[in-house]
Short mmCIF file of C-alpha atoms and ligand atoms in Angstrom, two decimals:
data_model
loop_
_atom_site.label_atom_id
_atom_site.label_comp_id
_atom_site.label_asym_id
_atom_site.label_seq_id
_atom_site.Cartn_x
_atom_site.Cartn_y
_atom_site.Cartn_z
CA UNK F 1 30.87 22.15 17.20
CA UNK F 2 31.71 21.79 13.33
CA UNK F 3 28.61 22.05 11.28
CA UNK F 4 28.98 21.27 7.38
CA UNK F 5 27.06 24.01 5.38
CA UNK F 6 25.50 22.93 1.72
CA UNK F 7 22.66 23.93 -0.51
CA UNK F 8 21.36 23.40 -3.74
CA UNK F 9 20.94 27.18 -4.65
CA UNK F 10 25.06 26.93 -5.32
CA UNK F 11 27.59 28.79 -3.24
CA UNK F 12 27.08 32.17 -4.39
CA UNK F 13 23.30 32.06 -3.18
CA UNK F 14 22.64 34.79 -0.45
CA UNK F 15 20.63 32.14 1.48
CA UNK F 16 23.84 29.97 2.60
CA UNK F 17 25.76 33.20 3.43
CA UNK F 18 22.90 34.64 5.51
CA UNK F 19 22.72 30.47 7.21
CA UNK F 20 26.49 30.87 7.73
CA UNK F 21 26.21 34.30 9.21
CA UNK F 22 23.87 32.94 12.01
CA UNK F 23 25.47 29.25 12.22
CA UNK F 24 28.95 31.39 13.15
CA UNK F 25 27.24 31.83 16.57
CA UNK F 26 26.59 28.07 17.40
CA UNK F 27 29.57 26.34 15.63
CA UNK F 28 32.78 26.65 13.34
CA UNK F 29 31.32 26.63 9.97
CA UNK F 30 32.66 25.05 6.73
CA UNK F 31 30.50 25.63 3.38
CA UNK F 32 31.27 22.99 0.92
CA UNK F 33 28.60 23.92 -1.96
CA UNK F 34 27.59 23.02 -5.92
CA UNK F 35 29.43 26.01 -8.02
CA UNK F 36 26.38 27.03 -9.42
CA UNK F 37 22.27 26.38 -9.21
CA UNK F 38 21.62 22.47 -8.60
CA UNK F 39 17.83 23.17 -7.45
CA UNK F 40 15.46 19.99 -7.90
CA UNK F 41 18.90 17.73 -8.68
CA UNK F 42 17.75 15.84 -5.94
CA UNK F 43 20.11 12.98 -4.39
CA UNK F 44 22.21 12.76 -7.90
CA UNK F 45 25.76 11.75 -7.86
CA UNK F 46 28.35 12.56 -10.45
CA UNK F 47 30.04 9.60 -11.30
CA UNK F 48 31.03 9.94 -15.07
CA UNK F 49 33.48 12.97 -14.75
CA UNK F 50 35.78 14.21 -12.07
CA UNK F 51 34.77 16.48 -9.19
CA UNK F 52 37.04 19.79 -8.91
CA UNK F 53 37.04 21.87 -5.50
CA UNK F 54 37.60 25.36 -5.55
CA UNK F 55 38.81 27.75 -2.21
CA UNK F 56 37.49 30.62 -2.44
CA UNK F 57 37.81 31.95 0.90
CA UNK F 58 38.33 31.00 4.25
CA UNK F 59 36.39 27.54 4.91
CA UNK F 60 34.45 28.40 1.85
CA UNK F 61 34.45 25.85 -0.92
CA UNK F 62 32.81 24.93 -4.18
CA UNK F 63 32.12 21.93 -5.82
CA UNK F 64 31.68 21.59 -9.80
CA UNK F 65 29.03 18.80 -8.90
CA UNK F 66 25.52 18.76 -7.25
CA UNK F 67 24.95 19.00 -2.90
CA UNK F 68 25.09 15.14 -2.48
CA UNK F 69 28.73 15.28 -3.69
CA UNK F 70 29.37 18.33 -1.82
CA UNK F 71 28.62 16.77 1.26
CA UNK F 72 30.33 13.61 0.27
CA UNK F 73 33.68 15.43 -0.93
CA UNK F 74 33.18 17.48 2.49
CA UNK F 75 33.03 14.50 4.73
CA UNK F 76 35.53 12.06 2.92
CA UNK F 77 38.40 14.80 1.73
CA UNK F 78 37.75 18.65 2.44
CA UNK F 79 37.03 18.27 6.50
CA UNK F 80 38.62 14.75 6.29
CA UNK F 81 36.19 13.47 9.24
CA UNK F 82 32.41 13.68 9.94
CA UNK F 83 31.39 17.02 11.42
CA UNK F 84 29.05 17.35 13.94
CA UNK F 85 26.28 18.28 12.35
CA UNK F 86 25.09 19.27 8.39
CA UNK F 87 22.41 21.85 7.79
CA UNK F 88 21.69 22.27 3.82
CA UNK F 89 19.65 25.81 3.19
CA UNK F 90 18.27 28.10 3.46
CA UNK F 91 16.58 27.31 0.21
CA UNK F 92 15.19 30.22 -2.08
CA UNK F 93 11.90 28.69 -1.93
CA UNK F 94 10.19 26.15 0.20
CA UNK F 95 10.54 22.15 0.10
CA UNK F 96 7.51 20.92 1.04
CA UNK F 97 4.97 18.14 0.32
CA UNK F 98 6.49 15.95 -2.87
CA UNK F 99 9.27 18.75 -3.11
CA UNK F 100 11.23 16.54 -0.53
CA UNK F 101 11.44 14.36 -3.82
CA UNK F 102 12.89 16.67 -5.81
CA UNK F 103 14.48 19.03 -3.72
CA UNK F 104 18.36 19.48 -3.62
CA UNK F 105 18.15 20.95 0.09
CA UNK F 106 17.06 18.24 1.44
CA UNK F 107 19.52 15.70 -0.57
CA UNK F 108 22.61 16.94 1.02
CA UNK F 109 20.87 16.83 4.66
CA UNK F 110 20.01 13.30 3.83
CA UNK F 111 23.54 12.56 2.01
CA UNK F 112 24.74 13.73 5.93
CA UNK F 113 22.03 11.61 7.72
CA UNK F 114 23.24 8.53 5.22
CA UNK F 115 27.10 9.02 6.37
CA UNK F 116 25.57 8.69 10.29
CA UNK F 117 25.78 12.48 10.81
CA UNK F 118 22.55 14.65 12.10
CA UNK F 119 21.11 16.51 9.51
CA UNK F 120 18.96 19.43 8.57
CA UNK F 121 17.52 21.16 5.48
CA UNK F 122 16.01 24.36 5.93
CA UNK F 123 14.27 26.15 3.03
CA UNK F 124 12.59 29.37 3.28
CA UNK F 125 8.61 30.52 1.61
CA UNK F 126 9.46 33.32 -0.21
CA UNK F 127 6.57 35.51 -1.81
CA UNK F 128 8.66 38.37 -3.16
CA UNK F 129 11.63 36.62 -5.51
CA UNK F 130 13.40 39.91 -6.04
CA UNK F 131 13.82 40.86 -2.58
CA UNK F 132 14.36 37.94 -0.63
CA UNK F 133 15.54 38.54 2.95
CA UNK F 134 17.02 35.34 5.07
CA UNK F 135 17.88 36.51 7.78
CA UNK F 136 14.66 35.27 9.69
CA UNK F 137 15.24 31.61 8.48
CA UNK F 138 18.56 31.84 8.95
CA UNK F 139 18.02 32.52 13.07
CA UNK F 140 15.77 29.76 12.61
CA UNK F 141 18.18 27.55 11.13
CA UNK F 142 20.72 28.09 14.69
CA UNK F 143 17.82 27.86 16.76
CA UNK F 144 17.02 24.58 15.28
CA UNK F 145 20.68 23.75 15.13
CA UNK F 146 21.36 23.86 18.87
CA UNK F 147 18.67 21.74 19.65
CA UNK F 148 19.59 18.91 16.99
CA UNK F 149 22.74 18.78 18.31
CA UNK F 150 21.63 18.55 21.63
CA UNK F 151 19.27 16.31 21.12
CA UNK F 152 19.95 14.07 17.63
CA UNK F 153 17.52 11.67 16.23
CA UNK F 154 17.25 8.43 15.63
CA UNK F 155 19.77 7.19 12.85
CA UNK F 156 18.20 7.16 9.40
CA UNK F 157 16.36 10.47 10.51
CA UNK F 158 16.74 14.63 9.10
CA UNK F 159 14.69 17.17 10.18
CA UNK F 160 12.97 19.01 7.18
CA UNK F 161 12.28 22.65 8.06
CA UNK F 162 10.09 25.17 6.43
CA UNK F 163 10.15 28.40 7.11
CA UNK F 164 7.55 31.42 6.91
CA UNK F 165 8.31 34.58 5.15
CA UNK F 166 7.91 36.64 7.96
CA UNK F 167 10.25 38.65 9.99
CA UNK F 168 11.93 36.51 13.05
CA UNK F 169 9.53 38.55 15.45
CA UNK F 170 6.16 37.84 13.69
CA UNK F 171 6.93 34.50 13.35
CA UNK F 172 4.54 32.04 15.53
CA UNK F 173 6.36 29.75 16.70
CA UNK F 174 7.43 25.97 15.75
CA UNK F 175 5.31 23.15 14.38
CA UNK F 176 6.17 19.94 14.38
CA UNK F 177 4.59 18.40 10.74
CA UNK F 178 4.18 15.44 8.72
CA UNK F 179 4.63 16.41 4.69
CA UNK F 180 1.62 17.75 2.83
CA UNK F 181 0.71 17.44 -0.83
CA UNK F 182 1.67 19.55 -3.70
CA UNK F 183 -0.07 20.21 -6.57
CA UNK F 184 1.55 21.95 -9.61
CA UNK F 185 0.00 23.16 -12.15
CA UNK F 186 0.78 23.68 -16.13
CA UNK F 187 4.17 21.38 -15.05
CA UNK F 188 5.35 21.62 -18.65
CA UNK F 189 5.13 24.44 -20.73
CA UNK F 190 5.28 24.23 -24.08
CA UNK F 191 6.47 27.23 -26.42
CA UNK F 192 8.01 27.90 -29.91
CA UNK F 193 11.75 29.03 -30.41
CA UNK F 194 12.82 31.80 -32.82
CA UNK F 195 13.25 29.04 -35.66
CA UNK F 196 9.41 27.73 -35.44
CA UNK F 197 10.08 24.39 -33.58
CA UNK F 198 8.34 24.46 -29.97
CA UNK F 199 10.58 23.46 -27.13
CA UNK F 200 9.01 22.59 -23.21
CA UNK F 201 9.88 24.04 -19.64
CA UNK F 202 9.06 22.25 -16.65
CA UNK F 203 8.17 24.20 -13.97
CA UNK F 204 4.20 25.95 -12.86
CA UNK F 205 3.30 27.21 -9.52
CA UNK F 206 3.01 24.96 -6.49
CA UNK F 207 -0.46 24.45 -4.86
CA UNK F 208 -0.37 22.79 -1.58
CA UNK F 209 -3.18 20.71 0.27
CA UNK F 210 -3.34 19.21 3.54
CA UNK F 211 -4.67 18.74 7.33
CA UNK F 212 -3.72 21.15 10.12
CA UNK F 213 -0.37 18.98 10.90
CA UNK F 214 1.10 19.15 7.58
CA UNK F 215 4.08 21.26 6.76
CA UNK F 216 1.93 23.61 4.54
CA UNK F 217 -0.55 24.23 6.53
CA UNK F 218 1.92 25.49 9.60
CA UNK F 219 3.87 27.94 6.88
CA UNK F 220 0.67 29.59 5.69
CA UNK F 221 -0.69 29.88 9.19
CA UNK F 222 2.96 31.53 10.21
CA UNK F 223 4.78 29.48 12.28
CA UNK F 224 8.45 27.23 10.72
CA UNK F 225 7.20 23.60 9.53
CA UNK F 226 9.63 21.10 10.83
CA UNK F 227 8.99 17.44 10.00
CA UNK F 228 11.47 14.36 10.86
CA UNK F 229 11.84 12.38 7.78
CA UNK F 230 13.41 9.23 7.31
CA UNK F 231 15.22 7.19 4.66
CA UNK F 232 13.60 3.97 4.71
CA UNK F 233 11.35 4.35 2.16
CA UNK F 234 9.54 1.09 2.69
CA UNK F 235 5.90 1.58 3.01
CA UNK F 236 4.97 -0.46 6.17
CA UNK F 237 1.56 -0.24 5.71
CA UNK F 238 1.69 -2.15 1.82
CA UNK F 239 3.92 -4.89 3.51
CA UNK F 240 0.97 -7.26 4.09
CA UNK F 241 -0.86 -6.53 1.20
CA UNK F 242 1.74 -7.26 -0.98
CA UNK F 243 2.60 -10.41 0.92
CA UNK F 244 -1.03 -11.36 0.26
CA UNK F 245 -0.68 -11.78 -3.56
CA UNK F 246 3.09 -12.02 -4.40
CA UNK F 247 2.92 -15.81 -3.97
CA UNK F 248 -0.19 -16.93 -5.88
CA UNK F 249 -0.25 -17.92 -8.73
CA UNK F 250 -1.63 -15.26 -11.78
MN1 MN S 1 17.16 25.50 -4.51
#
């Protein structure tokens, strides 16, 4: 099996080594990834400057760009045909709730579910930022892996997966999750630069909300959060209304 390996943490990040380390077992591995941090990028493309690749060792790559052209670049020139699977991660940091917006991870697993290809993002809680250890979510990550390629989803559809920051024996188990809500607060911080004239940071901590089969509430009870997402964005539910009034006159 060939499994395309991207994140949005860049290609030095020890979360895509410790992913490769444990995707070595289930498939040949290739990691195509940004050359540096691309976090929240979200599906961006560069299209007003050239893309440069860099080897830097043995089906490892980089990309001066963010993970959708990774995974593009990957697919179209570096492997030269789809691989088998993609599997973006493991995130510093979870994606869950709105983060799916924002996120990076999940980008280049949906940039491989938009080419046709199955496609996971896997993104890891972490409550200690200094000492992050991956190797739990990375086991999860080949788990999860062997089953998507054994049994792939419906086209149009990635598998968003959350993991705990436990180790791989204390975690619970799997949940299967629709996405949550996030709340951040103080989103933009405002402070003043050594010349008087205040400048803003967005960022804040995450709170997250939700029922018992959302991705947040699964992570914070212990077990990995995985929830199918899709790319059709169109909100079924709005279709009538918006059929109700687009004809009238105002
Ligand atoms: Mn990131």
């Amino acid at each position: 099996m060939l499994i395309l390996l991207s994140n949005d943490d860049g290609v030095w990040a020890p979360g895509i080594a410790a992913a490769r380390a444990a995707l070595e077992q289930v498939g040949e591995v290739w990691t195509v990834a940004p050359d540096r941090e691309q976090s929240a990028s979200s599906h961006s493309l560069t299209l007003q400057r050239p893309l440069r690749i860099h080897h830097i060792a043995d089906r490892i790559l980089s990309v001066d760009g963010t993970p959708t052209d990774c995974v593009l670049v990957a697919v179209n020139q570096i492997l030269g045909r789809k691989p088998d699977l993609v599997v973006s991660g493991v995130n510093a940091g979870q994606n869950m709730g709105e983060d799916v917006i924002y996120s990076g991870t999940v980008a280049a697993a949906m940039e491989g579910t938009v080419l046709g290809i199955p496609a996971m993002a896997v993104s890891k809680m972490l409550t200690d930022r200094h000492h992050p250890d991956y190797a739990a979510a990375a086991r999860v990550a080949a788990d999860l892996a062997r089953r998507l390629a054994d049994w792939p989803l419906p086209p149009g559809s990635l598998l968003n997966v959350n993991v705990p920051d436990l180790p791989y024996d204390e975690i619970k188990g799997v949940k299967v999750t629709r996405t949550g809500t996030r709340v951040y607060r103080d989103v933009v911080v405002e402070k003043i630069d050594p010349r008087g004239r205040p400048y803003y940071w967005v960022g804040g901590a995450p709170e997250f909300s939700g029922g018992e089969d959302t991705d947040w509430h699964a992570v914070d009870s212990g077990y990995v959060s995985a929830t199918p997402l899709h790319l059709d964005m169109t909100d079924h539910r709005s279709l009538e209304t918006v059929r109700s009034w687009v004809g009238k006159p105002s």
